[in-house]
PDB file of C-alpha atoms and ligand atoms in Angstrom:
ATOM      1  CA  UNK A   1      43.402 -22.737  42.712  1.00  0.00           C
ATOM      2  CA  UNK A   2      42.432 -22.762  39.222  1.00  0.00           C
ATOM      3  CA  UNK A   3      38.869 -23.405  38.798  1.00  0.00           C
ATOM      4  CA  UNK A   4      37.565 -25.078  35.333  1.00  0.00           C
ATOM      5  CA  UNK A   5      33.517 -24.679  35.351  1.00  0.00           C
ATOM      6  CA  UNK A   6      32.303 -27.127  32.261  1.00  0.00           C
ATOM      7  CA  UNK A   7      29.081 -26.394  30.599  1.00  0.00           C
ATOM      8  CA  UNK A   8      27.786 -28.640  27.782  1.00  0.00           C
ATOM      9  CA  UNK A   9      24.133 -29.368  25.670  1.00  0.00           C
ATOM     10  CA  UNK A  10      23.058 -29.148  22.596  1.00  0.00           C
ATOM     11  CA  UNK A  11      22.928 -26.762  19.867  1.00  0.00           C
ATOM     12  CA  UNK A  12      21.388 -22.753  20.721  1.00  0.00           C
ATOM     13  CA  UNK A  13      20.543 -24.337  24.389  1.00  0.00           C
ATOM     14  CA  UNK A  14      22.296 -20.933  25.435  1.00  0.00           C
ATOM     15  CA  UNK A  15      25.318 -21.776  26.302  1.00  0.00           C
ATOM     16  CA  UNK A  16      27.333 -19.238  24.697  1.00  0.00           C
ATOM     17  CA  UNK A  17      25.420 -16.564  26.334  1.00  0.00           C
ATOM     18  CA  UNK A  18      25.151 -18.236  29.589  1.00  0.00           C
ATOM     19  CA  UNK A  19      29.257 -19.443  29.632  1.00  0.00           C
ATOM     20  CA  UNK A  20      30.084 -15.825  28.872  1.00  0.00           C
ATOM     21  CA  UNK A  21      27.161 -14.375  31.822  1.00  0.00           C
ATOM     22  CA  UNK A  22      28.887 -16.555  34.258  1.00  0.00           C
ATOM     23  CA  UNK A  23      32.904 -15.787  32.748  1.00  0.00           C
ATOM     24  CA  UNK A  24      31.903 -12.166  33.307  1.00  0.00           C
ATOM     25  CA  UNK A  25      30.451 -12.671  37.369  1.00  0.00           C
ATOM     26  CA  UNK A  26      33.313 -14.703  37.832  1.00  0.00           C
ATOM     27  CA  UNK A  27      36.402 -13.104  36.549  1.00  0.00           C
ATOM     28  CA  UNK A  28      37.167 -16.159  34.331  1.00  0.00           C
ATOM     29  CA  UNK A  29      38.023 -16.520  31.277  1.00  0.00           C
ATOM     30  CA  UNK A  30      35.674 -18.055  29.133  1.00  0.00           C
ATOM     31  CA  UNK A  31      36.463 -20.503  26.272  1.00  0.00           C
ATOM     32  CA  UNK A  32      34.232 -21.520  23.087  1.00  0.00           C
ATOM     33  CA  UNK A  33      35.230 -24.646  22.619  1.00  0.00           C
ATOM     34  CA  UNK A  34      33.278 -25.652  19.034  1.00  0.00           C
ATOM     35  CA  UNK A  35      35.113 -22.712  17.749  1.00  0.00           C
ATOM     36  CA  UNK A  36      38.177 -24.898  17.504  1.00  0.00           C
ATOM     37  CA  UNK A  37      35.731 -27.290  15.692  1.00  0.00           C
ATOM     38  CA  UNK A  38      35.042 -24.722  13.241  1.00  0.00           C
ATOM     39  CA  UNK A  39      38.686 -23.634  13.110  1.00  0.00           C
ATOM     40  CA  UNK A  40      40.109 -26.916  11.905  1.00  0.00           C
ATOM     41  CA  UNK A  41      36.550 -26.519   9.455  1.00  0.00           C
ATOM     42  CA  UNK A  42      37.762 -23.082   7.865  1.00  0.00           C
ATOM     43  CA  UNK A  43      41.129 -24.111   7.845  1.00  0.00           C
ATOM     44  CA  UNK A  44      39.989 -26.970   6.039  1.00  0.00           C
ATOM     45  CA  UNK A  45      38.061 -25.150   3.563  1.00  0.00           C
ATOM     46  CA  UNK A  46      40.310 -22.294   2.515  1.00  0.00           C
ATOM     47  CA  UNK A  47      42.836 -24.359   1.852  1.00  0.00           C
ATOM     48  CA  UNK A  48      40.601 -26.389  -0.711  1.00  0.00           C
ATOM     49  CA  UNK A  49      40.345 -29.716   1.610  1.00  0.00           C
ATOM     50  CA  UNK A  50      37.383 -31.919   1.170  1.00  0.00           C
ATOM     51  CA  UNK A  51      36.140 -31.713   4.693  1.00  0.00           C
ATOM     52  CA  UNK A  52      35.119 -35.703   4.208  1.00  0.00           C
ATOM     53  CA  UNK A  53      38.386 -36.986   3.199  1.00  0.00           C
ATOM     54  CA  UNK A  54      39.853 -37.371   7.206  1.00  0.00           C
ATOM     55  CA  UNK A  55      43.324 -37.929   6.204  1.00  0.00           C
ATOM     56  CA  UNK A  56      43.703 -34.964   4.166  1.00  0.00           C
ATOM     57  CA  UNK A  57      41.916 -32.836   7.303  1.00  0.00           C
ATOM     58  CA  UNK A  58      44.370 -34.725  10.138  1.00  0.00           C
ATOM     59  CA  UNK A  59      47.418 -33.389   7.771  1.00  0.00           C
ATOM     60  CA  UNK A  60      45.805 -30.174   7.181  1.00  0.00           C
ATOM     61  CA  UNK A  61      45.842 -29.240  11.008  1.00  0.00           C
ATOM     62  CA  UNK A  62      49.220 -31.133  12.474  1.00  0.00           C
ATOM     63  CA  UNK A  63      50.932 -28.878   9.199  1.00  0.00           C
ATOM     64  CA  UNK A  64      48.947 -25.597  10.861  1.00  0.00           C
ATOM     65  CA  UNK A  65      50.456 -23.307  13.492  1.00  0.00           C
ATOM     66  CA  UNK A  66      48.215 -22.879  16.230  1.00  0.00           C
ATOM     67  CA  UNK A  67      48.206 -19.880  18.892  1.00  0.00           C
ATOM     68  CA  UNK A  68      46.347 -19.532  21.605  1.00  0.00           C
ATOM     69  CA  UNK A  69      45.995 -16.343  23.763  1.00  0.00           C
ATOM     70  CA  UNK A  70      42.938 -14.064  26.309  1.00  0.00           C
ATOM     71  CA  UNK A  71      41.873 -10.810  24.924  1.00  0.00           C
ATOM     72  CA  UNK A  72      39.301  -9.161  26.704  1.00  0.00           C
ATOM     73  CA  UNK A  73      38.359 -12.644  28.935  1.00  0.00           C
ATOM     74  CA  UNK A  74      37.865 -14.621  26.289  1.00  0.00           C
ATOM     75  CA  UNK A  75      40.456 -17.650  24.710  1.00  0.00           C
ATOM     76  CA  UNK A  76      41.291 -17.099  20.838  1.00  0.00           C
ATOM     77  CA  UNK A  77      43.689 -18.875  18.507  1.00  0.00           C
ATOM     78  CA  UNK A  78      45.211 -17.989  15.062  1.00  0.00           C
ATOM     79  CA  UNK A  79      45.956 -20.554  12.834  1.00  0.00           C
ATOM     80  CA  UNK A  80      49.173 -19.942  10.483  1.00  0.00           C
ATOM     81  CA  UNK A  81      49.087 -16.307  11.940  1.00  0.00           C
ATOM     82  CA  UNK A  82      45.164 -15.421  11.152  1.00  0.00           C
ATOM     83  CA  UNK A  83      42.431 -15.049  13.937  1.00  0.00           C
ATOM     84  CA  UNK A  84      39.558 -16.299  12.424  1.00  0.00           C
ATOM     85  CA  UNK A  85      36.169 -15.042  14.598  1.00  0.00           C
ATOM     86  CA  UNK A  86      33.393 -14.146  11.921  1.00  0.00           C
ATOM     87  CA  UNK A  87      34.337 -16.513   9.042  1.00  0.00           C
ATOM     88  CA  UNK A  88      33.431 -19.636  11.941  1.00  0.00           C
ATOM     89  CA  UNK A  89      29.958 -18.816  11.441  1.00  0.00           C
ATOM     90  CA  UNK A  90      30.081 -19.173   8.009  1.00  0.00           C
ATOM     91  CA  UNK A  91      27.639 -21.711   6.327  1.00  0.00           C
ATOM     92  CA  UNK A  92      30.244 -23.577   4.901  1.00  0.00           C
ATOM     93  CA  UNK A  93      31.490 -24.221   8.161  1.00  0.00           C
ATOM     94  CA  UNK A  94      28.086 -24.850   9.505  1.00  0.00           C
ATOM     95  CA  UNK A  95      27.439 -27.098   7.463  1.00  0.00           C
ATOM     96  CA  UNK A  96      30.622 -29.046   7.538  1.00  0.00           C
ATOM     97  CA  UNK A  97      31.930 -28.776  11.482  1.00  0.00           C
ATOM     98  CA  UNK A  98      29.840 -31.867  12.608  1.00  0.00           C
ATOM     99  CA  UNK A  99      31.575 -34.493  10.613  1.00  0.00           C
ATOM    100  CA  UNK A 100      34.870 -33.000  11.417  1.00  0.00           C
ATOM    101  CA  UNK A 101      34.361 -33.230  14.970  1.00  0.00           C
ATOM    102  CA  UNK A 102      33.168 -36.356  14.582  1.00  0.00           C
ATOM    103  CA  UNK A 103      36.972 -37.363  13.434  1.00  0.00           C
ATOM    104  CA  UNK A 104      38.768 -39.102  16.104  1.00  0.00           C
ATOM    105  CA  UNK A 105      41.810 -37.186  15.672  1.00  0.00           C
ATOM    106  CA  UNK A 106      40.498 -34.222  15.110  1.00  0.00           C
ATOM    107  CA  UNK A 107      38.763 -34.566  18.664  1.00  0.00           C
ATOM    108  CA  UNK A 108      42.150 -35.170  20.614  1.00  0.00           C
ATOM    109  CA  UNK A 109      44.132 -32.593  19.389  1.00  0.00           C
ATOM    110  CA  UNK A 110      40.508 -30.245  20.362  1.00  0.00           C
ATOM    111  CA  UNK A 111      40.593 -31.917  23.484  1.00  0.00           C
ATOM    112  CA  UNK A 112      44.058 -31.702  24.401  1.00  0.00           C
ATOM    113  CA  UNK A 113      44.185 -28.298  23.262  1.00  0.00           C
ATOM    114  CA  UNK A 114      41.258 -27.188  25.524  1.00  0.00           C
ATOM    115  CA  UNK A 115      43.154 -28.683  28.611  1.00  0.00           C
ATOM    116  CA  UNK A 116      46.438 -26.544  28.191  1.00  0.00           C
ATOM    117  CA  UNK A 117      43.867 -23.724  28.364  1.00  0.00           C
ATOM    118  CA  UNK A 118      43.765 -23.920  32.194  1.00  0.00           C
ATOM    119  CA  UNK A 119      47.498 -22.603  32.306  1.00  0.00           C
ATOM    120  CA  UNK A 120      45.650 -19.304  31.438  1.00  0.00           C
ATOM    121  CA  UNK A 121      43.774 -19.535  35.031  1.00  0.00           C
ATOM    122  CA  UNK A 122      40.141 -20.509  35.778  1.00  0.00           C
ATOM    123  CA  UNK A 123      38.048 -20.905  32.918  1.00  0.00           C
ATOM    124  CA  UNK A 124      34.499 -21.381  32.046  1.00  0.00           C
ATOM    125  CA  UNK A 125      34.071 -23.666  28.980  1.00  0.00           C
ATOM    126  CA  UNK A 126      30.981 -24.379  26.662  1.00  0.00           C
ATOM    127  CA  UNK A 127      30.789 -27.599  24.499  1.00  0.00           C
ATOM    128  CA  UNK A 128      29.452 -30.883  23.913  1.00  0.00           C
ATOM    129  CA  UNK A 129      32.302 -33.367  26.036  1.00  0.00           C
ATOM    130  CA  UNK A 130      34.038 -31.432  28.584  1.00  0.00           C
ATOM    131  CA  UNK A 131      32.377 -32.292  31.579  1.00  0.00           C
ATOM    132  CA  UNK A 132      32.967 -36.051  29.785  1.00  0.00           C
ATOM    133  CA  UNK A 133      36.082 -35.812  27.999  1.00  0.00           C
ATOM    134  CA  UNK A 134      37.773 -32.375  28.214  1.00  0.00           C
ATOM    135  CA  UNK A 135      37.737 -31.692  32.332  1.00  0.00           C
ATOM    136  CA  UNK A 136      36.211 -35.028  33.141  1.00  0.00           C
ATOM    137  CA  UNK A 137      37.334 -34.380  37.162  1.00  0.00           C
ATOM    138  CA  UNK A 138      35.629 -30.708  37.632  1.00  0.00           C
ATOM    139  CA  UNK A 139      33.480 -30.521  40.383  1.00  0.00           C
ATOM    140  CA  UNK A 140      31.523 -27.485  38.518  1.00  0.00           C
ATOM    141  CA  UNK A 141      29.676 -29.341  35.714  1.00  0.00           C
ATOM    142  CA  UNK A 142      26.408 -28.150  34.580  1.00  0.00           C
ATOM    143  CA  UNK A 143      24.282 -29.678  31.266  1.00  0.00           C
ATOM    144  CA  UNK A 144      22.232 -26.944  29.850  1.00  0.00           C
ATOM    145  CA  UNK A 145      18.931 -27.929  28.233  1.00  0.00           C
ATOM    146  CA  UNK A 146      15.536 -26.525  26.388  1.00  0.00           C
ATOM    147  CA  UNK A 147      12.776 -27.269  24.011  1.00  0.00           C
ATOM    148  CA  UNK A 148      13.983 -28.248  20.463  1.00  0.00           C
ATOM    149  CA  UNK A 149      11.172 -25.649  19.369  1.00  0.00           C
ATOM    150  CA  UNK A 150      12.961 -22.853  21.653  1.00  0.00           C
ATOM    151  CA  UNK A 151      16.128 -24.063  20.764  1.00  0.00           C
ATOM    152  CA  UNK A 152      15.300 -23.210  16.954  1.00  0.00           C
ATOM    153  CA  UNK A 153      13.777 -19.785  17.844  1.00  0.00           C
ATOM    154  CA  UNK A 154      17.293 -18.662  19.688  1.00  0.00           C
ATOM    155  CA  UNK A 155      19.046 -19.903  16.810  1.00  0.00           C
ATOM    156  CA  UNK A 156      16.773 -18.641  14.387  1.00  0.00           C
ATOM    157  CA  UNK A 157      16.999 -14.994  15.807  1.00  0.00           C
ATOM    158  CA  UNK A 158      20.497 -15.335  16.109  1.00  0.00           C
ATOM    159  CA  UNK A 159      21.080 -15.816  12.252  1.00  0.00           C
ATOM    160  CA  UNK A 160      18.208 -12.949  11.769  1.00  0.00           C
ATOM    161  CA  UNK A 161      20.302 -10.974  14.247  1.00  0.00           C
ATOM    162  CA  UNK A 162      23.600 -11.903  12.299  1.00  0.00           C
ATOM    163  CA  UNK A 163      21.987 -10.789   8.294  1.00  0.00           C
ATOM    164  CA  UNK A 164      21.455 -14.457   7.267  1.00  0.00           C
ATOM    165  CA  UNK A 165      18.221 -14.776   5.476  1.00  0.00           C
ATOM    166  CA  UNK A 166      17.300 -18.507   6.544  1.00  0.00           C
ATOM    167  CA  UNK A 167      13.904 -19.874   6.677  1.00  0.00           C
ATOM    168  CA  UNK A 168      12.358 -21.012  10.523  1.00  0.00           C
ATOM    169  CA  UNK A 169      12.071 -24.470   9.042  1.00  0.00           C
ATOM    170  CA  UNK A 170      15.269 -24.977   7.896  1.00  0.00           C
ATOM    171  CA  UNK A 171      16.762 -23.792  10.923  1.00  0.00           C
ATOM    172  CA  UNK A 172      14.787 -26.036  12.560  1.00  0.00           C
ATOM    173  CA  UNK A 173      15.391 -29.374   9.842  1.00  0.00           C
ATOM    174  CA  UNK A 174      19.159 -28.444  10.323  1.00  0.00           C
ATOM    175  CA  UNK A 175      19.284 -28.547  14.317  1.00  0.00           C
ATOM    176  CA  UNK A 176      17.560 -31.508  14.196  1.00  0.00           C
ATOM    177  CA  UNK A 177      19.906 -32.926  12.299  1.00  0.00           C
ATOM    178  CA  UNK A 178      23.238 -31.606  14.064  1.00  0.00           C
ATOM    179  CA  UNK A 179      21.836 -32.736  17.143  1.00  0.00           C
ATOM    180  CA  UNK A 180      21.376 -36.505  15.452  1.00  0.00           C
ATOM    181  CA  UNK A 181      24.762 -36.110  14.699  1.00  0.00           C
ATOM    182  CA  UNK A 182      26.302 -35.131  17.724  1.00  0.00           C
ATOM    183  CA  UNK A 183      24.306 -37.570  20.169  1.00  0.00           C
ATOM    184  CA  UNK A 184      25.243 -40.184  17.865  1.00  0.00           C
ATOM    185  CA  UNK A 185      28.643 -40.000  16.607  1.00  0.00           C
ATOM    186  CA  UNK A 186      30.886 -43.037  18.236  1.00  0.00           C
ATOM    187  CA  UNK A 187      33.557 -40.741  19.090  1.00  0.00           C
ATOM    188  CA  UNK A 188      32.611 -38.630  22.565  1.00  0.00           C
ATOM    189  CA  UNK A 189      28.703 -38.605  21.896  1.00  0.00           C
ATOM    190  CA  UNK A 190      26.511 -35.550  23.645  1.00  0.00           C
ATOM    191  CA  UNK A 191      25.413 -37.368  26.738  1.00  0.00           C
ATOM    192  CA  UNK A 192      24.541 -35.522  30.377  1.00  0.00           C
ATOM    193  CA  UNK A 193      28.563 -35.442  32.183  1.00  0.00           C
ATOM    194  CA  UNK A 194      28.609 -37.740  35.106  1.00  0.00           C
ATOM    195  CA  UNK A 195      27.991 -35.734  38.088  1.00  0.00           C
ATOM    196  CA  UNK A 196      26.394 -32.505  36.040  1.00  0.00           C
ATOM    197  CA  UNK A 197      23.593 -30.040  37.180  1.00  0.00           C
ATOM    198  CA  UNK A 198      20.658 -30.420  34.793  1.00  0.00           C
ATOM    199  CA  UNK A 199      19.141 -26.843  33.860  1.00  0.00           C
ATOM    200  CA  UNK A 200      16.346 -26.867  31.316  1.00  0.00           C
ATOM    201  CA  UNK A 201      16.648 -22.796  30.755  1.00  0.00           C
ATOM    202  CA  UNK A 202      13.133 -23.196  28.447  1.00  0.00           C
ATOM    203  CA  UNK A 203      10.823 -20.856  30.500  1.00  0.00           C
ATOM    204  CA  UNK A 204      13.943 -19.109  32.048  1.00  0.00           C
ATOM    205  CA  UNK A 205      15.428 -15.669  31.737  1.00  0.00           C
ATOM    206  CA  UNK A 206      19.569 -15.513  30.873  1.00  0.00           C
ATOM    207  CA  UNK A 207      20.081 -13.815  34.001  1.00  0.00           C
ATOM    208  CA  UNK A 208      17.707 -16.807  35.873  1.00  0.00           C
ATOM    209  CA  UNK A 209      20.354 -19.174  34.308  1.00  0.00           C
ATOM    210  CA  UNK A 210      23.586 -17.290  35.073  1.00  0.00           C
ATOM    211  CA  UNK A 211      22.560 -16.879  38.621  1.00  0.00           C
ATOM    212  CA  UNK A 212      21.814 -20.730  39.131  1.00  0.00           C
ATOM    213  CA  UNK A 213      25.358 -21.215  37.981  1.00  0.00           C
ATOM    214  CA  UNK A 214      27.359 -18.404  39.569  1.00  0.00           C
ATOM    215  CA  UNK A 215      25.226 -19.425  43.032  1.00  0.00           C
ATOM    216  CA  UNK A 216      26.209 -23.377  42.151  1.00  0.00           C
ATOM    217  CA  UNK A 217      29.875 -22.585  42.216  1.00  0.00           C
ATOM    218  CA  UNK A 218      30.169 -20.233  44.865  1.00  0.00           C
ATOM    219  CA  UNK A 219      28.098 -22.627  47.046  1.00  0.00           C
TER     220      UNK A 219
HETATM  221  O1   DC B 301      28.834 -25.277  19.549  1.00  0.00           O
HETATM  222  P1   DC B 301      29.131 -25.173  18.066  1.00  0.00           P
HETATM  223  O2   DC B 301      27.903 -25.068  17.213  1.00  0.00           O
HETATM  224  O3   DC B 301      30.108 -24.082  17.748  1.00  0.00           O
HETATM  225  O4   DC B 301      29.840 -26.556  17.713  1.00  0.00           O
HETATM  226  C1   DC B 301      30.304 -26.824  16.429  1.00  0.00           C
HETATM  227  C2   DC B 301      30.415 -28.318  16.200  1.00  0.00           C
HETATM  228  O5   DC B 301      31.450 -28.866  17.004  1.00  0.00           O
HETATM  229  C3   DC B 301      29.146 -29.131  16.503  1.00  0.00           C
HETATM  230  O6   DC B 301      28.929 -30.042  15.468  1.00  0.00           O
HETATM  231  C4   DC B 301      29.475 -29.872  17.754  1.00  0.00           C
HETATM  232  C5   DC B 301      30.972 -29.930  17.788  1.00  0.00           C
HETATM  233  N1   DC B 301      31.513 -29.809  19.137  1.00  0.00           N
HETATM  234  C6   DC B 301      31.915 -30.961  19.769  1.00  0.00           C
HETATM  235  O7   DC B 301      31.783 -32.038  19.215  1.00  0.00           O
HETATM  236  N2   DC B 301      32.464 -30.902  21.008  1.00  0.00           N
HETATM  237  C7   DC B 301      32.593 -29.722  21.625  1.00  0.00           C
HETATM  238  N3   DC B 301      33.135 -29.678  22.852  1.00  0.00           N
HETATM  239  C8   DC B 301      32.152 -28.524  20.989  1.00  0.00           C
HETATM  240  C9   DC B 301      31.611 -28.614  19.738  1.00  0.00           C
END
C-alpha cells in the first residue's frame, strides 16, 4: 500500500533535512514540495513576468510543460524541458515565492500536482498544507517546530554554507516576515494538520528527529 508521510512547519524548522532522513530509512521517495512554489517563481521571472500581476503568472504556468520524474529518491520536474534545482534558491525567487503561493490558482495546480506524485509509490513530503490540503487523509502527519531564533541560525548557516553573504539580522527580519505571510495568507494558511504529531526539534539532534518519525510510522 502506498504510504504518503506529510510533514509541514515553518520556514528552516528542518524539514528538508528531516523529510529526506526519514525518505532515506524508509525507502520512499521524498518530495520538496515549495520547490514547485519556486518553480512557477523562476518560471515567472525568466520569462520577464511581474510576479504580482496573478493573471499574467496563472497564464505563465497553464502555457508551461511540466514533467515530473524520481532520480536518486527524490521527485523533480522540468518546466518547458529545463530542471531547474540551484536557480530555486535564488534571491529573486526568495524573495518573490510567498506571494505566488499565496495565489489561489497557483496553489491548486501545486496541490493537485503533489497528489499525482503518489503514483510514483510512498512518499515523504515537506511543506506548509499537506497534512491540510495536499494528503488531508494520511494517517502519518507530523508538524515540525523550533525557536524563531534557531530557526534563523539553520537558515542563516545554510545561506553561509551555500556562498550568500547575508547579514544574521536580515535573515532573521526576512523569516519573520515569510512566516507572517504564510500563517496569514487566506488561501491554505500554515496551521498544525488535524491529527499531526507536534515535534519542537529546538534542543534536538537531526538524527533525534528522524528517529521520532521513522519509529511513529513503523509503530
Ligand atoms: O519551503 P520553501 O521555503 O521552499 O517554500 C517556498 C514558499 O512556498 C514559501 O513561501 C511557502 C510556500 N509553500 C506553501 O505555501 N505550501 C507548501 N506546501 C510549500 C511551500
Amino acid at each position: 500500500m502506498v504510504k504518503t508521510i506529510a510533514i509541514d512547519g515553518p520556514s528552516a524548522s528542518g524539514k528538508s533535512s528531516v523529510s529526506k532522513g526519514v525518505a532515506a530509512e524508509l525507502g520512499f521517495t521524498y518530495v520538496d514540495s515549495g520547490a514547485l512554489y519556486r518553480g512557477v517563481t523562476w518560471q515567472a521571472i525568466r520569462k520577464g513576468i511581474d510576479t504580482t500581476d496573478a493573471d499574467a503568472v496563472l497564464n505563465m504556468m497553464h502555457d508551461a510543460e511540466w514533467d515530473f520524474f524520481v532520480q536518486e529518491g527524490a521527485s523533480i520536474f522540468s518546466i518547458d524541458g529545463d530542471v531547474p534545482v540551484q536557480e530555486l534558491r535564488e534571491k529573486a525567487v526568495r524573495e518573490s515565492v510567498a506571494n505566488v503561493a499565496s495565489i489561489p490558482e497557483v496553489r491548486k495546480f501545486v496541490v493537485e500536482s503533489l497528489q499525482s506524485l503518489a503514483n510514483f509509490g510512498s512518499l515523504v513530503m515537506e511543506g506548509r498544507d499537506i497534512g491540510m490540503v495536499v494528503f488531508p487523509d494520511s494517517p502519518y502527519k507530523f508538524y515540525l517546530d523550533a525557536d524563531p531564533e534557531e530557526r534563523a541560525k539553520r537558515r542563516y548557516r545554510e545561506l553561509v554554507d551555500a556562498g550568500e553573504s547575508e547579514k544574521a539580522e536580515e535573515v532573521m527580519e526576512s523569516l519573520k516576515k515569510r512566516d507572517k505571510i504564510d500563517s496569514t495568507r487566506k488561501a491554505d494558511p500554515l496551521v498544525v494538520p488535524l491529527g499531526a504529531q507536534v515535534i519542537d526539534s529546538t534542543s534536538m539532534t537531526l538524527e533525534e528527529v528522524v528517529q521520532t518519525v521513522v519509529d511513529a510510522v513503523k509503530g
